[in-house]
PDB file of C-alpha atoms and ligand atoms in Angstrom:
ATOM      1  CA  MET A   1      61.622  96.604 101.043  1.00  0.00           C
ATOM      2  CA  ALA A   2      61.501  93.650  99.971  1.00  0.00           C
ATOM      3  CA  GLY A   3      63.913  91.158 102.059  1.00  0.00           C
ATOM      4  CA  GLY A   4      66.635  90.832 100.263  1.00  0.00           C
ATOM      5  CA  GLU A   5      64.282  89.316  97.500  1.00  0.00           C
ATOM      6  CA  GLY A   6      65.792  92.375  94.826  1.00  0.00           C
ATOM      7  CA  HIS A   7      69.391  90.896  95.263  1.00  0.00           C
ATOM      8  CA  ASN A   8      69.838  88.162  92.229  1.00  0.00           C
ATOM      9  CA  PHE A   9      72.962  85.908  94.288  1.00  0.00           C
ATOM     10  CA  LYS A  10      73.176  84.008  90.846  1.00  0.00           C
ATOM     11  CA  GLN A  11      73.814  86.843  89.107  1.00  0.00           C
ATOM     12  CA  LEU A  12      75.992  88.565  91.414  1.00  0.00           C
ATOM     13  CA  LYS A  13      77.854  85.429  91.300  1.00  0.00           C
ATOM     14  CA  GLU A  14      78.323  84.753  87.569  1.00  0.00           C
ATOM     15  CA  ALA A  15      79.422  88.669  87.027  1.00  0.00           C
ATOM     16  CA  ILE A  16      82.436  87.776  90.192  1.00  0.00           C
ATOM     17  CA  LEU A  17      83.009  84.675  88.973  1.00  0.00           C
ATOM     18  CA  THR A  18      84.168  86.038  85.320  1.00  0.00           C
ATOM     19  CA  LEU A  19      86.385  88.698  86.631  1.00  0.00           C
ATOM     20  CA  SER A  20      88.300  85.966  88.846  1.00  0.00           C
ATOM     21  CA  GLN A  21      90.368  83.626  88.433  1.00  0.00           C
ATOM     22  CA  ALA A  22      88.663  80.355  90.544  1.00  0.00           C
ATOM     23  CA  THR A  23      85.937  78.868  89.035  1.00  0.00           C
ATOM     24  CA  ASP A  24      85.164  77.759  92.343  1.00  0.00           C
ATOM     25  CA  TRP A  25      83.104  80.099  93.868  1.00  0.00           C
ATOM     26  CA  GLU A  26      83.827  79.425  97.877  1.00  0.00           C
ATOM     27  CA  LEU A  27      87.510  80.019  96.185  1.00  0.00           C
ATOM     28  CA  ALA A  28      86.760  82.643  94.224  1.00  0.00           C
ATOM     29  CA  LYS A  29      85.131  84.673  96.521  1.00  0.00           C
ATOM     30  CA  LYS A  30      88.267  84.738  98.825  1.00  0.00           C
ATOM     31  CA  GLU A  31      90.260  86.596  96.322  1.00  0.00           C
ATOM     32  CA  TRP A  32      88.337  90.216  96.502  1.00  0.00           C
ATOM     33  CA  LYS A  33      88.768  92.810  99.238  1.00  0.00           C
ATOM     34  CA  LEU A  34      87.654  95.831  99.545  1.00  0.00           C
ATOM     35  CA  LYS A  35      89.412  98.242  98.136  1.00  0.00           C
ATOM     36  CA  GLN A  36      86.789 101.643  98.379  1.00  0.00           C
ATOM     37  CA  ILE A  37      83.577 102.213  99.859  1.00  0.00           C
ATOM     38  CA  TYR A  38      81.625 105.620  98.605  1.00  0.00           C
ATOM     39  CA  GLU A  39      77.808 106.930  98.715  1.00  0.00           C
ATOM     40  CA  ALA A  40      76.619 107.679  95.108  1.00  0.00           C
ATOM     41  CA  ASP A  41      75.021 110.660  94.280  1.00  0.00           C
ATOM     42  CA  GLU A  42      73.051 108.959  92.108  1.00  0.00           C
ATOM     43  CA  ALA A  43      71.912 105.479  92.655  1.00  0.00           C
ATOM     44  CA  GLU A  44      73.498 103.079  90.984  1.00  0.00           C
ATOM     45  CA  THR A  45      72.742  99.379  90.058  1.00  0.00           C
ATOM     46  CA  CYS A  46      74.323  96.636  92.346  1.00  0.00           C
ATOM     47  CA  LEU A  47      76.206  93.939  90.280  1.00  0.00           C
ATOM     48  CA  CYS A  48      73.248  91.258  91.413  1.00  0.00           C
ATOM     49  CA  GLY A  49      70.773  93.652  89.235  1.00  0.00           C
ATOM     50  CA  HIS A  50      69.450  95.737  92.687  1.00  0.00           C
ATOM     51  CA  THR A  51      68.489  98.892  92.407  1.00  0.00           C
ATOM     52  CA  PRO A  52      69.219 101.877  93.965  1.00  0.00           C
ATOM     53  CA  ILE A  53      72.060 101.206  95.312  1.00  0.00           C
ATOM     54  CA  ILE A  54      73.613 103.780  97.535  1.00  0.00           C
ATOM     55  CA  GLU A  55      76.130 102.214  99.692  1.00  0.00           C
ATOM     56  CA  ILE A  56      78.723 101.431  97.260  1.00  0.00           C
ATOM     57  CA  CYS A  57      81.471  99.375  97.914  1.00  0.00           C
ATOM     58  CA  VAL A  58      84.807  98.939  95.117  1.00  0.00           C
ATOM     59  CA  LEU A  59      86.589  95.488  95.258  1.00  0.00           C
ATOM     60  CA  SER A  60      89.783  94.251  94.142  1.00  0.00           C
ATOM     61  CA  ASN A  61      90.539  91.331  93.025  1.00  0.00           C
ATOM     62  CA  THR A  62      93.878  90.671  94.786  1.00  0.00           C
ATOM     63  CA  LEU A  63      95.307  88.081  92.365  1.00  0.00           C
ATOM     64  CA  ASN A  64      94.101  89.564  89.112  1.00  0.00           C
ATOM     65  CA  GLY A  65      93.640  93.240  89.992  1.00  0.00           C
ATOM     66  CA  GLN A  66      89.912  93.426  88.634  1.00  0.00           C
ATOM     67  CA  HIS A  67      87.578  95.507  90.164  1.00  0.00           C
ATOM     68  CA  ALA A  68      83.633  95.582  91.191  1.00  0.00           C
ATOM     69  CA  GLU A  69      81.172  97.965  92.445  1.00  0.00           C
ATOM     70  CA  VAL A  70      78.777  95.827  94.720  1.00  0.00           C
ATOM     71  CA  GLY A  71      76.637  97.418  97.273  1.00  0.00           C
ATOM     72  CA  ASN A  72      77.440  97.330 100.879  1.00  0.00           C
ATOM     73  CA  ARG A  73      74.661  94.652 101.342  1.00  0.00           C
ATOM     74  CA  CYS A  74      75.976  92.346  98.941  1.00  0.00           C
ATOM     75  CA  VAL A  75      79.106  92.745  99.739  1.00  0.00           C
ATOM     76  CA  LYS A  76      78.595  91.395 103.364  1.00  0.00           C
ATOM     77  CA  ARG A  77      75.739  88.290 102.828  1.00  0.00           C
ATOM     78  CA  PHE A  78      77.599  86.908  99.358  1.00  0.00           C
ATOM     79  CA  LEU A  79      81.413  87.538 100.128  1.00  0.00           C
ATOM     80  CA  GLY A  80      80.935  88.048 103.640  1.00  0.00           C
ATOM     81  CA  LEU A  81      83.084  91.310 103.912  1.00  0.00           C
ATOM     82  CA  ARG A  82      82.247  93.606 106.652  1.00  0.00           C
ATOM     83  CA  SER A  83      81.765  96.912 104.819  1.00  0.00           C
ATOM     84  CA  ASP A  84      78.860  97.365 106.539  1.00  0.00           C
ATOM     85  CA  LEU A  85      80.150  98.387 109.657  1.00  0.00           C
ATOM     86  CA  ILE A  86      81.972 100.931 108.191  1.00  0.00           C
ATOM     87  CA  PHE A  87      78.961 102.510 107.402  1.00  0.00           C
ATOM     88  CA  VAL A  88      77.420 102.181 110.608  1.00  0.00           C
ATOM     89  CA  GLY A  89      80.396 104.254 111.599  1.00  0.00           C
ATOM     90  CA  ILE A  90      79.984 106.806 109.348  1.00  0.00           C
ATOM     91  CA  LYS A  91      76.376 106.876 110.285  1.00  0.00           C
ATOM     92  CA  ARG A  92      77.635 107.018 113.739  1.00  0.00           C
ATOM     93  CA  ILE A  93      79.680 110.153 112.867  1.00  0.00           C
ATOM     94  CA  ARG A  94      77.057 112.141 110.899  1.00  0.00           C
ATOM     95  CA  ALA A  95      74.576 112.067 113.508  1.00  0.00           C
ATOM     96  CA  ASP A  96      77.253 113.223 116.209  1.00  0.00           C
ATOM     97  CA  ILE A  97      80.615 114.757 114.519  1.00  0.00           C
ATOM     98  CA  SER A  98      81.630 114.505 118.760  1.00  0.00           C
ATOM     99  CA  LYS A  99      81.741 110.876 118.341  1.00  0.00           C
ATOM    100  CA  ALA A 100      84.657 108.650 117.778  1.00  0.00           C
ATOM    101  CA  LEU A 101      84.894 107.302 114.647  1.00  0.00           C
ATOM    102  CA  ASN A 102      84.539 102.718 114.736  1.00  0.00           C
ATOM    103  CA  THR A 103      87.505 100.403 114.686  1.00  0.00           C
ATOM    104  CA  ASP A 104      86.758  99.305 111.764  1.00  0.00           C
ATOM    105  CA  SER A 105      86.309 102.489 109.749  1.00  0.00           C
ATOM    106  CA  THR A 106      89.895 103.331 111.711  1.00  0.00           C
ATOM    107  CA  VAL A 107      91.875 100.735 110.099  1.00  0.00           C
ATOM    108  CA  PHE A 108      90.244 101.228 107.302  1.00  0.00           C
ATOM    109  CA  PHE A 109      90.700 104.592 106.215  1.00  0.00           C
ATOM    110  CA  TYR A 110      94.378 104.556 107.723  1.00  0.00           C
ATOM    111  CA  GLU A 111      94.480 101.696 104.546  1.00  0.00           C
ATOM    112  CA  GLN A 112      93.536 103.902 102.109  1.00  0.00           C
ATOM    113  CA  GLY A 113      95.837 107.341 103.389  1.00  0.00           C
ATOM    114  CA  VAL A 114      92.667 108.926 104.129  1.00  0.00           C
ATOM    115  CA  LEU A 115      94.259 109.570 107.995  1.00  0.00           C
ATOM    116  CA  THR A 116      97.587 109.929 108.576  1.00  0.00           C
ATOM    117  CA  SER A 117      99.643 107.640 110.647  1.00  0.00           C
ATOM    118  CA  TRP A 118      99.677 110.622 113.413  1.00  0.00           C
ATOM    119  CA  GLU A 119      95.456 110.260 113.303  1.00  0.00           C
ATOM    120  CA  TYR A 120      95.878 107.138 113.429  1.00  0.00           C
ATOM    121  CA  GLN A 121      98.008 107.002 117.009  1.00  0.00           C
ATOM    122  CA  PHE A 122      95.246 109.980 117.824  1.00  0.00           C
ATOM    123  CA  GLN A 123      91.716 107.717 117.556  1.00  0.00           C
ATOM    124  CA  ASN A 124      93.843 104.525 119.178  1.00  0.00           C
ATOM    125  CA  SER A 125      94.579 107.066 122.409  1.00  0.00           C
ATOM    126  CA  THR A 126      91.169 108.393 122.423  1.00  0.00           C
ATOM    127  CA  LEU A 127      88.832 105.567 121.170  1.00  0.00           C
ATOM    128  CA  GLY A 128      87.270 105.141 124.455  1.00  0.00           C
ATOM    129  CA  LYS A 129      87.831 108.522 125.956  1.00  0.00           C
ATOM    130  CA  ARG A 130      84.938 110.725 126.960  1.00  0.00           C
ATOM    131  CA  ALA A 131      85.922 113.386 128.623  1.00  0.00           C
ATOM    132  CA  MET A 132      88.253 114.951 126.001  1.00  0.00           C
ATOM    133  CA  SER A 133      90.077 118.248 126.409  1.00  0.00           C
ATOM    134  CA  PRO A 134      88.536 121.001 123.731  1.00  0.00           C
ATOM    135  CA  LYS A 135      91.914 120.972 121.720  1.00  0.00           C
ATOM    136  CA  GLN A 136      91.040 116.399 121.085  1.00  0.00           C
ATOM    137  CA  LEU A 137      87.256 117.699 120.889  1.00  0.00           C
ATOM    138  CA  GLU A 138      88.679 119.136 117.323  1.00  0.00           C
ATOM    139  CA  ILE A 139      91.430 116.992 116.268  1.00  0.00           C
ATOM    140  CA  ARG A 140      88.413 114.290 116.596  1.00  0.00           C
ATOM    141  CA  HIS A 141      86.292 116.721 114.172  1.00  0.00           C
ATOM    142  CA  ARG A 142      88.788 117.403 111.759  1.00  0.00           C
ATOM    143  CA  ILE A 143      89.286 113.488 111.120  1.00  0.00           C
ATOM    144  CA  ASN A 144      85.860 112.684 111.030  1.00  0.00           C
ATOM    145  CA  GLN A 145      85.021 115.342 108.596  1.00  0.00           C
ATOM    146  CA  LYS A 146      87.540 114.610 106.569  1.00  0.00           C
ATOM    147  CA  VAL A 147      86.371 110.716 106.234  1.00  0.00           C
ATOM    148  CA  LEU A 148      82.636 111.907 105.185  1.00  0.00           C
ATOM    149  CA  ASP A 149      84.716 114.358 102.571  1.00  0.00           C
ATOM    150  CA  TYR A 150      86.229 111.062 101.285  1.00  0.00           C
ATOM    151  CA  ILE A 151      83.658 109.130 101.002  1.00  0.00           C
ATOM    152  CA  GLN A 152      81.188 111.530  99.106  1.00  0.00           C
ATOM    153  CA  ARG A 153      84.245 113.115  97.087  1.00  0.00           C
ATOM    154  CA  GLN A 154      84.385 109.211  95.787  1.00  0.00           C
ATOM    155  CA  GLY A 155      81.266 109.048  94.131  1.00  0.00           C
ATOM    156  CA  ILE A 156      81.279 112.283  92.117  1.00  0.00           C
TER     157      ILE A 156
HETATM  158 ZN1  LIG B   1      73.674  93.560  95.474  1.00  0.00          ZN
END
């Protein structure tokens, strides 16, 4: 691993600026929000030129509706959006489906409409819970599986 040296900030910055309203980088980067995340089936290339990337973030510009697909690492490093916390949450439930989906992922996937308001409430009341009833565990599994299916389906 080349400690992030494969990530060409200048190239990413130019690509993002082209799609932004502002021409000032500090201002322009605030125009972007995380719209969607997915894990690519086949390696893709980040706007910075780095390849392969698997953890893809779809960003949308809140002012002009433009979209950009950027690797998880660049999103965190250069745009300051914490998409990494969502990928951490996903890895955690993939490794152990009986674990609760973390808070960042819970809010994000609720915003995405992947989780229903009932499921969001369920997460709210069971996040820190260790002793779950069999029924609650079943629901947690179902929620986790739904999220795992969702992020893979986006890659097709
Ligand atoms: Zn990149």
